[in-house]
Amino acid sequence: MLRKLSLPSLFFFSIAIFFLLFIHLHGFISYDDGWFLQGAKRIIDGEIPYRNFEFLYNPGGLYLNVLGFLLFGESILASRIIALINSFIAVGLIYLIGRGIKLQKVLIVILILSYIFWAPGHVNFVWPVVFCLTTALASGFLFLEESKNKNLNNKLIFSTGALSALTFLIKQNFGLAIFLADIVLLILLKKYRNLKSFLNFFLGHAIVIFLQLLYFLKTESLVIYLKQIYYFTYIKIFKEGILNSPLPWEYPGNILFKIAKTGFYALPLIISIYAFLIIFRKKKNDILLFFPLVSIFYYLFSIRPTTDFVHLPPLIAVSLIPLVLISLYEKRRLIKLGSLVLLIGFLTLGFYSTFFQSYYRWHPPLIKNNYFINGPRVNIWTDKSEAESIKQAIKYFGEHAKNEEYTFVYNFSPAYYQILNKKNPTPYDYMHWGVLTNEVEINTVKILKQKRIVHLITDENAYKKQTEIGDFIKKNYKKELIINKITIWKLL
């Protein structure tokens, strides 16, 4: 492919690579990023997901980090390399899709840059959603390739089925979303509306799910997995609503602000529905229906229960191709022009929010994450406060707790297990004080007593909450070191 690229194209891809390198090597999230780092560390240490420790998602994301650790060593950098590779694959797929639907080069450039700023630009670590975006792009590319054949290509249809199952292994709701998008497409298009297509699709899907089932049976974790998924997904998330956030119009502000916020959050869905209707009415290049379909289903299955700006960028990213399709197939000049203006707007806003707005909503902008942490288990740039916390924590534990196998982190900053190379004595990594049951709190305290954990870390002011764990820490430990938002404690 490189031989066919012109000098301007090579220059553009160099710029894209620069952006991706900068994005993936800057910024640090001790909670969400740390959650998947810690899960992978547990697997490397010989533990088995669900059987030895709780986990809310399917295990695919953990094993992506495990792959990074095995290839590049156990560090945050290794995890970011895996995320970077995923972004490279996504960019390559967007380029091939753009060429496949005969987009002008300038539109391909805008599309790729917009995707970079809205997907990895806002979620630059190993997090399930960005890998699900890549599997969606891969599925769309396979459908495009299949549509070039007069006769049905069984291997490509089989592969789309396998990809939908692979997406499910990474994140349940996105796996179901892409599965439904695939099924609706197969039903809508006459070429695929036959038993052979469905058999090939379901065969690809079933083989991957069967392999997952074998893994659960081999590790004796199937029953525990089903119990945990039911408990966290149905009981905690849907029934108790532990992750519920206000709807866009429920946030404080005047009526104009609420209308603007609601409209902006609804844009990916509106764009995708409109693109679907245009392509469906024209009955031309119907295979492109996949892109608005997957965008619609991704939106419907992920906009709730947590509707905030952290969760919106991936939905904007997946709606970019439908937006370009509107500019390509809409005949009315005003709407065509409007779609192009909106695309430029997304590019501009994406660039600004990636580099100059708060990173992951609550942290300094990426452009201010310019403190390099040169440690064997870190090796990325972060902001000044995080850098000080990490460096001093490493120094303290190196001097005072070097030979201790365990530490305990409360509440939800599991990255410190990875950074300090310490084990969590409990099976709980999702230690958010607001969602823990009383049973988990009591069991955690029991384990801390049994294993006599000498040193522990608290993040923010979690220990001040009136909880079993918080009360136990205050009664049995003394503060040794306060570093910005974290406090290191030692057993009395």
Coordinates of C-alpha atoms in Angstrom, one line a residue:
M1 CA 0.0 0.0 0.0
L2 CA 2.9 2.4 0.8
R3 CA 4.2 2.2 -2.8
K4 CA 0.8 3.6 -4.1
L5 CA 0.8 6.6 -1.7
S6 CA 1.8 9.9 -3.1
L7 CA 4.2 12.3 -1.2
P8 CA 1.2 14.4 0.1
S9 CA -0.4 11.2 1.4
L10 CA 2.8 10.1 3.1
F11 CA 3.1 13.5 4.6
F12 CA -0.5 13.3 5.9
F13 CA 0.1 9.8 7.4
S14 CA 3.2 11.1 9.1
I15 CA 1.1 13.9 10.7
A16 CA -1.5 11.3 11.7
I17 CA 1.2 9.1 13.3
F18 CA 2.6 12.1 15.2
F19 CA -0.8 12.9 16.6
L20 CA -1.4 9.3 17.6
L21 CA 2.0 9.0 19.3
F22 CA 1.5 12.2 21.2
I23 CA -2.0 11.2 22.3
H24 CA -1.3 7.7 23.4
L25 CA 1.9 8.5 25.3
H26 CA 0.4 11.4 27.3
G27 CA -2.1 11.3 30.2
F28 CA -2.7 9.0 33.1
I29 CA -6.0 7.7 34.6
S30 CA -5.5 5.8 37.8
Y31 CA -9.1 4.5 37.9
D32 CA -10.5 3.4 34.5
D33 CA -7.1 2.9 32.9
G34 CA -5.8 1.3 36.1
W35 CA -8.7 -1.0 36.3
F36 CA -7.7 -2.8 33.1
L37 CA -4.0 -2.6 33.9
Q38 CA -4.6 -4.2 37.3
G39 CA -6.8 -6.9 35.8
A40 CA -4.1 -7.8 33.3
K41 CA -1.5 -7.8 36.1
R42 CA -3.7 -10.3 38.1
I43 CA -3.7 -12.6 35.0
I44 CA 0.0 -12.3 34.6
D45 CA 0.3 -13.2 38.3
G46 CA -1.6 -16.4 37.8
E47 CA -5.1 -15.3 38.8
I48 CA -8.2 -16.1 36.7
P49 CA -10.9 -13.4 35.9
Y50 CA -14.2 -14.0 37.8
R51 CA -12.9 -17.0 39.7
N52 CA -10.1 -15.1 41.6
F53 CA -11.3 -11.5 41.1
E54 CA -14.4 -9.7 40.2
F55 CA -14.8 -8.0 36.8
L56 CA -17.8 -6.1 35.3
Y57 CA -17.0 -6.7 31.6
N58 CA -16.2 -9.6 29.4
P59 CA -12.5 -10.5 29.6
G60 CA -11.4 -9.4 26.1
G61 CA -10.0 -6.0 27.2
L62 CA -8.0 -7.6 30.0
Y63 CA -6.3 -10.0 27.6
L64 CA -5.4 -7.1 25.2
N65 CA -3.4 -5.6 28.1
V66 CA -2.0 -9.1 28.9
L67 CA -0.8 -9.3 25.3
G68 CA 1.0 -5.9 25.7
F69 CA 2.6 -7.1 28.9
L70 CA 3.9 -10.3 27.3
L71 CA 5.3 -8.5 24.3
F72 CA 6.6 -5.3 25.8
G73 CA 7.0 -5.9 29.5
E74 CA 4.7 -5.0 32.4
S75 CA 4.2 -1.2 32.1
I76 CA 1.7 1.4 31.3
L77 CA 3.7 2.1 28.1
A78 CA 3.2 -1.5 27.0
S79 CA -0.6 -1.1 27.4
R80 CA -0.5 2.2 25.4
I81 CA 1.4 0.5 22.6
I82 CA -1.5 -1.9 22.3
A83 CA -3.9 1.0 22.2
L84 CA -1.7 2.7 19.6
I85 CA -1.6 -0.4 17.4
N86 CA -5.4 -0.5 17.6
S87 CA -5.5 3.2 16.4
F88 CA -3.2 2.5 13.5
I89 CA -5.5 -0.4 12.4
A90 CA -8.5 1.9 12.7
V91 CA -6.9 4.6 10.6
G92 CA -5.9 2.1 8.0
L93 CA -9.4 0.8 7.8
I94 CA -10.9 4.3 7.5
Y95 CA -8.5 5.0 4.6
L96 CA -9.4 1.7 2.9
I97 CA -13.1 2.3 3.4
G98 CA -12.8 5.9 2.1
R99 CA -11.0 4.6 -1.0
G100 CA -13.7 1.9 -1.3
I101 CA -16.5 4.3 -1.5
K102 CA -14.6 6.7 -3.7
L103 CA -14.3 9.6 -1.4
Q104 CA -12.2 12.6 -2.3
K105 CA -8.8 12.6 -0.7
V106 CA -9.5 15.7 1.3
L107 CA -12.6 14.0 2.8
I108 CA -10.6 11.0 3.7
V109 CA -8.0 13.2 5.5
I110 CA -10.7 15.1 7.4
L111 CA -12.4 11.8 8.3
I112 CA -9.2 10.2 9.6
L113 CA -8.2 13.3 11.6
S114 CA -11.7 13.7 13.1
Y115 CA -11.7 10.0 14.1
I116 CA -8.3 10.4 15.7
F117 CA -9.4 13.4 17.8
W118 CA -12.8 11.9 18.8
A119 CA -11.8 8.3 19.5
P120 CA -8.2 7.8 20.7
G121 CA -8.0 11.6 21.4
H122 CA -10.5 11.2 24.2
V123 CA -9.9 7.5 25.2
N124 CA -6.2 6.9 24.7
F125 CA -5.7 3.8 26.8
V126 CA -6.9 0.2 26.6
W127 CA -10.6 0.7 27.1
P128 CA -13.2 -1.7 25.4
V129 CA -15.1 0.9 23.5
V130 CA -12.3 2.0 21.2
F131 CA -11.5 -1.6 20.3
C132 CA -15.2 -2.1 19.5
L133 CA -15.1 0.9 17.1
T134 CA -12.2 -0.9 15.3
T135 CA -14.2 -4.1 15.0
A136 CA -17.1 -2.1 13.6
L137 CA -14.8 -0.5 11.0
A138 CA -13.3 -4.0 10.2
S139 CA -16.8 -5.4 9.7
G140 CA -17.8 -2.5 7.4
F141 CA -14.7 -3.0 5.4
L142 CA -15.4 -6.8 5.0
F143 CA -19.0 -6.0 3.9
L144 CA -17.6 -3.5 1.3
E145 CA -15.2 -6.1 0.0
E146 CA -17.9 -8.8 -0.1
S147 CA -20.2 -6.5 -2.1
K148 CA -17.6 -6.4 -4.9
N149 CA -18.3 -10.1 -5.6
K150 CA -21.2 -11.1 -7.8
N151 CA -21.5 -14.4 -5.9
L152 CA -21.7 -14.7 -2.1
N153 CA -18.2 -14.8 -0.4
N154 CA -18.8 -17.3 2.4
K155 CA -15.4 -16.5 4.1
L156 CA -16.2 -12.8 4.4
I157 CA -19.7 -13.4 5.8
F158 CA -18.2 -15.9 8.2
S159 CA -15.6 -13.3 9.3
T160 CA -18.2 -10.7 10.0
G161 CA -20.0 -13.2 12.3
A162 CA -16.7 -13.9 14.1
L163 CA -16.0 -10.1 14.5
S164 CA -19.4 -9.5 16.1
A165 CA -18.7 -12.3 18.6
L166 CA -15.2 -10.9 19.2
T167 CA -16.8 -7.5 19.9
F168 CA -19.0 -9.2 22.5
L169 CA -15.9 -10.7 24.1
I170 CA -14.6 -7.1 24.6
K171 CA -17.8 -5.4 25.7
Q172 CA -21.3 -6.9 26.0
N173 CA -23.5 -4.0 24.9
F174 CA -21.4 -3.2 21.8
G175 CA -21.2 -6.9 20.9
L176 CA -25.0 -7.0 21.0
A177 CA -25.2 -3.8 19.0
I178 CA -23.0 -4.9 16.1
F179 CA -24.7 -8.3 16.1
L180 CA -28.1 -6.6 15.5
A181 CA -26.6 -4.3 12.9
D182 CA -25.2 -7.3 11.0
I183 CA -28.5 -9.2 11.2
V184 CA -30.6 -6.2 10.1
L185 CA -28.2 -5.7 7.1
L186 CA -28.5 -9.3 6.1
I187 CA -32.3 -9.1 6.2
L188 CA -32.5 -5.8 4.3
L189 CA -30.2 -6.8 1.4
K190 CA -31.6 -9.3 -1.1
K191 CA -28.1 -10.8 -1.8
Y192 CA -27.8 -11.9 1.8
R193 CA -31.4 -12.7 2.5
N194 CA -30.8 -16.5 2.3
L195 CA -30.1 -19.4 4.5
K196 CA -26.5 -19.7 3.3
S197 CA -25.6 -16.2 4.4
F198 CA -27.1 -16.6 7.8
L199 CA -25.5 -20.0 8.4
N200 CA -22.1 -18.6 7.5
F201 CA -22.6 -15.6 9.8
F202 CA -23.9 -17.6 12.7
L203 CA -21.1 -20.2 12.3
G204 CA -18.5 -17.5 12.6
H205 CA -20.2 -16.1 15.6
A206 CA -20.8 -19.5 17.2
I207 CA -17.2 -20.6 16.9
V208 CA -15.8 -17.6 18.8
I209 CA -18.5 -17.9 21.5
F210 CA -17.8 -21.6 21.8
L211 CA -14.1 -20.9 22.3
Q212 CA -15.0 -18.4 25.0
L213 CA -17.2 -21.1 26.6
L214 CA -14.3 -23.6 26.5
Y215 CA -12.1 -21.0 28.2
F216 CA -14.6 -20.6 31.0
L217 CA -15.0 -24.3 31.4
K218 CA -11.3 -24.9 31.4
T219 CA -10.7 -22.2 34.0
E220 CA -13.8 -23.4 36.1
S221 CA -15.2 -19.8 36.0
L222 CA -18.3 -20.2 33.9
V223 CA -20.9 -20.2 36.7
I224 CA -19.0 -17.4 38.6
Y225 CA -18.9 -15.4 35.3
L226 CA -22.6 -15.7 34.8
K227 CA -23.4 -14.8 38.4
Q228 CA -21.1 -11.7 38.3
I229 CA -22.4 -10.5 34.9
Y230 CA -26.0 -10.9 36.1
Y231 CA -25.3 -9.2 39.4
F232 CA -23.4 -6.2 38.0
T233 CA -25.4 -5.8 34.8
Y234 CA -28.9 -6.5 35.9
I235 CA -29.0 -5.9 39.7
K236 CA -26.5 -3.1 40.1
I237 CA -26.6 -1.2 36.8
F238 CA -30.2 -1.7 35.5
K239 CA -32.2 -2.3 38.8
E240 CA -30.3 -0.2 41.3
G241 CA -28.9 2.3 38.7
I242 CA -25.5 2.7 40.3
L243 CA -24.1 4.2 37.0
N244 CA -27.1 6.4 36.2
S245 CA -26.3 10.0 35.3
P246 CA -28.7 12.9 34.6
L247 CA -30.0 13.2 31.1
P248 CA -28.6 16.1 29.1
W249 CA -31.7 18.3 29.8
E250 CA -31.5 17.5 33.5
Y251 CA -28.1 19.2 34.1
P252 CA -28.2 22.7 35.7
G253 CA -28.5 25.6 33.3
N254 CA -30.9 27.9 31.4
I255 CA -33.3 26.5 28.8
L256 CA -31.0 27.5 25.9
F257 CA -28.1 25.6 27.4
K258 CA -30.3 22.5 28.0
I259 CA -31.6 22.6 24.4
A260 CA -28.1 23.0 23.0
K261 CA -26.7 20.2 25.2
T262 CA -29.5 17.8 24.3
G263 CA -29.1 18.6 20.6
F264 CA -25.4 18.0 20.7
Y265 CA -25.7 14.7 22.6
A266 CA -28.4 13.6 20.1
L267 CA -26.3 14.5 17.0
P268 CA -24.7 11.0 16.4
L269 CA -28.2 9.4 16.4
I270 CA -29.8 12.1 14.2
I271 CA -26.9 11.9 11.7
S272 CA -27.0 8.1 11.5
I273 CA -30.8 7.8 11.1
Y274 CA -30.7 10.5 8.3
A275 CA -27.8 8.7 6.5
F276 CA -29.7 5.4 6.8
L277 CA -32.8 6.9 5.2
I278 CA -30.9 8.5 2.3
I279 CA -29.1 5.3 1.4
F280 CA -32.1 3.1 1.9
R281 CA -34.3 5.3 -0.4
K282 CA -31.7 5.5 -3.1
K283 CA -31.3 1.7 -3.3
K284 CA -27.8 2.4 -4.5
N285 CA -24.7 0.9 -2.9
D286 CA -26.9 -0.6 -0.2
I287 CA -24.0 -2.3 1.6
L288 CA -23.2 1.2 3.0
L289 CA -26.3 0.8 5.2
F290 CA -24.0 -1.0 7.6
F291 CA -22.3 2.2 8.8
P292 CA -25.4 4.1 9.9
L293 CA -26.9 0.9 11.3
V294 CA -23.9 0.1 13.5
S295 CA -23.8 3.8 14.6
I296 CA -27.5 3.7 15.5
F297 CA -27.2 0.5 17.5
Y298 CA -24.0 1.6 19.2
Y299 CA -25.7 4.8 20.3
L300 CA -28.9 3.1 21.5
F301 CA -26.9 0.5 23.5
S302 CA -24.4 2.9 25.2
I303 CA -25.9 6.4 25.6
R304 CA -27.4 5.2 28.9
P305 CA -27.1 4.7 31.8
T306 CA -24.2 7.1 31.9
T307 CA -24.8 10.1 29.6
D308 CA -21.8 12.4 30.0
F309 CA -19.1 13.8 27.8
V310 CA -16.7 11.0 28.6
H311 CA -19.0 8.5 26.9
L312 CA -20.0 10.8 24.0
P313 CA -16.8 11.0 21.9
P314 CA -16.8 7.4 20.7
L315 CA -20.4 7.8 19.5
I316 CA -19.4 10.9 17.6
A317 CA -16.4 8.9 16.1
V318 CA -18.7 6.1 14.9
S319 CA -21.1 8.6 13.3
L320 CA -18.4 10.3 11.2
I321 CA -18.7 7.9 8.2
P322 CA -22.5 8.2 8.1
L323 CA -22.0 12.0 8.1
V324 CA -19.7 11.7 5.1
L325 CA -22.2 9.5 3.4
I326 CA -24.8 12.3 3.8
S327 CA -22.5 14.7 2.0
L328 CA -21.9 12.0 -0.7
Y329 CA -25.5 11.0 -1.4
E330 CA -27.7 13.9 -0.4
K331 CA -28.7 15.9 -3.5
R332 CA -30.1 19.0 -1.7
R333 CA -27.2 21.5 -1.7
L334 CA -28.1 23.1 1.6
I335 CA -28.1 19.7 3.5
K336 CA -25.0 18.6 1.6
L337 CA -23.2 21.8 2.5
G338 CA -24.5 21.5 6.1
S339 CA -23.0 18.0 6.5
L340 CA -19.6 19.2 5.3
V341 CA -19.7 22.2 7.7
L342 CA -20.7 19.9 10.5
L343 CA -17.8 17.6 9.6
I344 CA -15.4 20.5 9.7
G345 CA -16.9 21.5 13.0
F346 CA -16.3 18.1 14.4
L347 CA -12.7 18.2 13.2
T348 CA -12.1 21.6 14.9
L349 CA -13.9 20.8 18.1
G350 CA -12.3 17.4 18.3
F351 CA -8.8 18.9 17.9
Y352 CA -9.5 21.6 20.6
S353 CA -11.1 19.2 23.1
T354 CA -8.4 16.6 22.6
F355 CA -5.4 18.9 23.4
F356 CA -6.8 21.9 25.2
Q357 CA -9.8 20.8 27.2
S358 CA -9.7 18.7 30.4
Y359 CA -8.3 15.2 29.7
Y360 CA -10.9 12.6 30.4
R361 CA -13.1 15.4 31.8
W362 CA -11.4 15.7 35.2
H363 CA -7.7 16.0 34.4
P364 CA -5.4 18.7 33.0
P365 CA -5.4 18.9 29.1
L366 CA -3.1 16.6 27.3
I367 CA -1.0 19.5 26.2
K368 CA -0.1 20.1 29.8
N369 CA 0.8 16.4 30.5
N370 CA 4.5 17.1 29.9
Y371 CA 6.1 15.4 32.9
F372 CA 7.8 12.1 31.9
I373 CA 7.8 9.3 34.5
N374 CA 10.9 7.2 33.8
G375 CA 10.0 4.1 35.7
P376 CA 10.2 0.5 34.5
R377 CA 6.4 0.1 35.1
V378 CA 5.3 3.5 33.7
N379 CA 7.3 5.3 31.0
I380 CA 4.6 7.8 29.9
W381 CA 4.0 11.6 30.2
T382 CA 1.5 12.9 32.7
D383 CA 0.6 16.1 34.5
K384 CA 2.7 17.6 37.3
S385 CA 0.4 16.4 40.2
E386 CA 0.1 12.8 39.0
A387 CA 3.9 12.7 38.3
E388 CA 4.7 13.8 41.8
S389 CA 2.2 11.3 43.3
I390 CA 3.6 8.4 41.3
K391 CA 7.3 9.2 41.8
Q392 CA 6.9 9.7 45.6
A393 CA 4.8 6.6 46.0
I394 CA 7.4 4.6 44.1
K395 CA 10.2 6.0 46.3
Y396 CA 8.3 5.4 49.5
F397 CA 7.4 1.8 48.8
G398 CA 10.9 1.2 47.5
E399 CA 12.4 2.4 50.8
H400 CA 9.8 1.1 53.3
A401 CA 7.8 -1.7 51.7
K402 CA 10.1 -3.3 49.1
N403 CA 9.6 -6.9 50.4
E404 CA 5.8 -6.6 51.0
E405 CA 3.8 -8.7 48.5
Y406 CA 0.5 -6.9 49.1
T407 CA -0.8 -3.4 49.5
F408 CA -4.4 -2.2 49.4
V409 CA -5.7 0.8 47.4
Y410 CA -8.9 2.5 48.5
N411 CA -11.0 3.7 46.8
F412 CA -10.8 3.3 43.0
S413 CA -7.2 3.9 41.8
P414 CA -6.1 0.3 40.9
A415 CA -3.2 1.6 38.7
Y416 CA -1.1 1.8 41.8
Y417 CA -1.0 -2.0 42.0
Q418 CA 0.6 -2.0 38.6
I419 CA 2.9 0.9 39.3
L420 CA 4.2 -0.4 42.6
N421 CA 4.1 -4.1 41.5
K422 CA 2.0 -5.1 44.5
K423 CA -0.9 -7.5 44.7
N424 CA -4.4 -6.7 45.8
P425 CA -5.2 -9.0 48.8
T426 CA -8.9 -8.8 48.0
P427 CA -10.9 -10.0 44.9
Y428 CA -12.2 -6.5 44.4
D429 CA -10.6 -3.9 42.1
Y430 CA -13.7 -1.8 41.5
M431 CA -13.4 -0.3 45.0
H432 CA -15.6 2.8 44.5
W433 CA -17.0 3.7 47.9
G434 CA -20.4 4.7 46.4
V435 CA -21.2 1.3 44.9
L436 CA -19.7 -1.2 47.3
T437 CA -22.2 -3.4 49.2
N438 CA -21.9 -3.8 52.9
E439 CA -21.0 -7.4 52.3
V440 CA -18.0 -6.5 50.2
E441 CA -16.9 -3.9 52.8
I442 CA -17.1 -6.4 55.6
N443 CA -15.3 -9.0 53.6
T444 CA -12.6 -6.6 52.6
V445 CA -11.9 -5.6 56.2
K446 CA -11.8 -9.3 57.2
I447 CA -9.1 -9.9 54.5
L448 CA -7.0 -6.9 55.5
K449 CA -7.0 -8.2 59.1
Q450 CA -6.2 -11.8 58.1
K451 CA -3.3 -10.9 55.9
R452 CA -2.1 -8.0 58.1
I453 CA -1.6 -5.6 55.2
V454 CA 1.1 -3.2 56.5
H455 CA 0.8 -0.4 53.9
L456 CA -2.1 0.9 52.0
I457 CA -3.0 3.9 49.8
T458 CA -6.2 6.0 49.9
D459 CA -7.2 8.2 47.0
E460 CA -9.0 11.5 47.4
N461 CA -10.8 11.6 50.8
A462 CA -12.4 8.1 50.6
Y463 CA -11.2 7.2 54.0
K464 CA -13.3 10.0 55.5
K465 CA -16.5 8.4 54.4
Q466 CA -18.5 6.6 57.1
T467 CA -17.9 3.1 55.6
E468 CA -16.6 -0.2 57.1
I469 CA -13.4 0.2 55.2
G470 CA -12.9 3.9 55.9
D471 CA -13.6 3.4 59.7
F472 CA -11.2 0.4 59.7
I473 CA -8.4 2.4 58.1
K474 CA -8.8 5.4 60.5
K475 CA -8.7 3.1 63.6
N476 CA -5.9 0.8 62.6
Y477 CA -3.5 2.8 60.4
K478 CA -1.6 6.1 60.7
K479 CA -0.8 8.5 57.9
E480 CA 2.8 8.2 56.7
L481 CA 2.8 10.5 53.6
I482 CA 0.3 12.8 51.9
I483 CA 1.1 13.4 48.2
N484 CA -1.5 15.6 46.5
K485 CA -4.6 13.5 46.3
I486 CA -3.2 10.2 47.7
T487 CA -2.3 9.3 51.2
I488 CA 0.0 6.4 52.2
W489 CA -0.8 4.7 55.5
K490 CA 1.0 2.2 57.8
L491 CA -0.4 -0.3 60.2
L492 CA -0.3 0.8 63.8

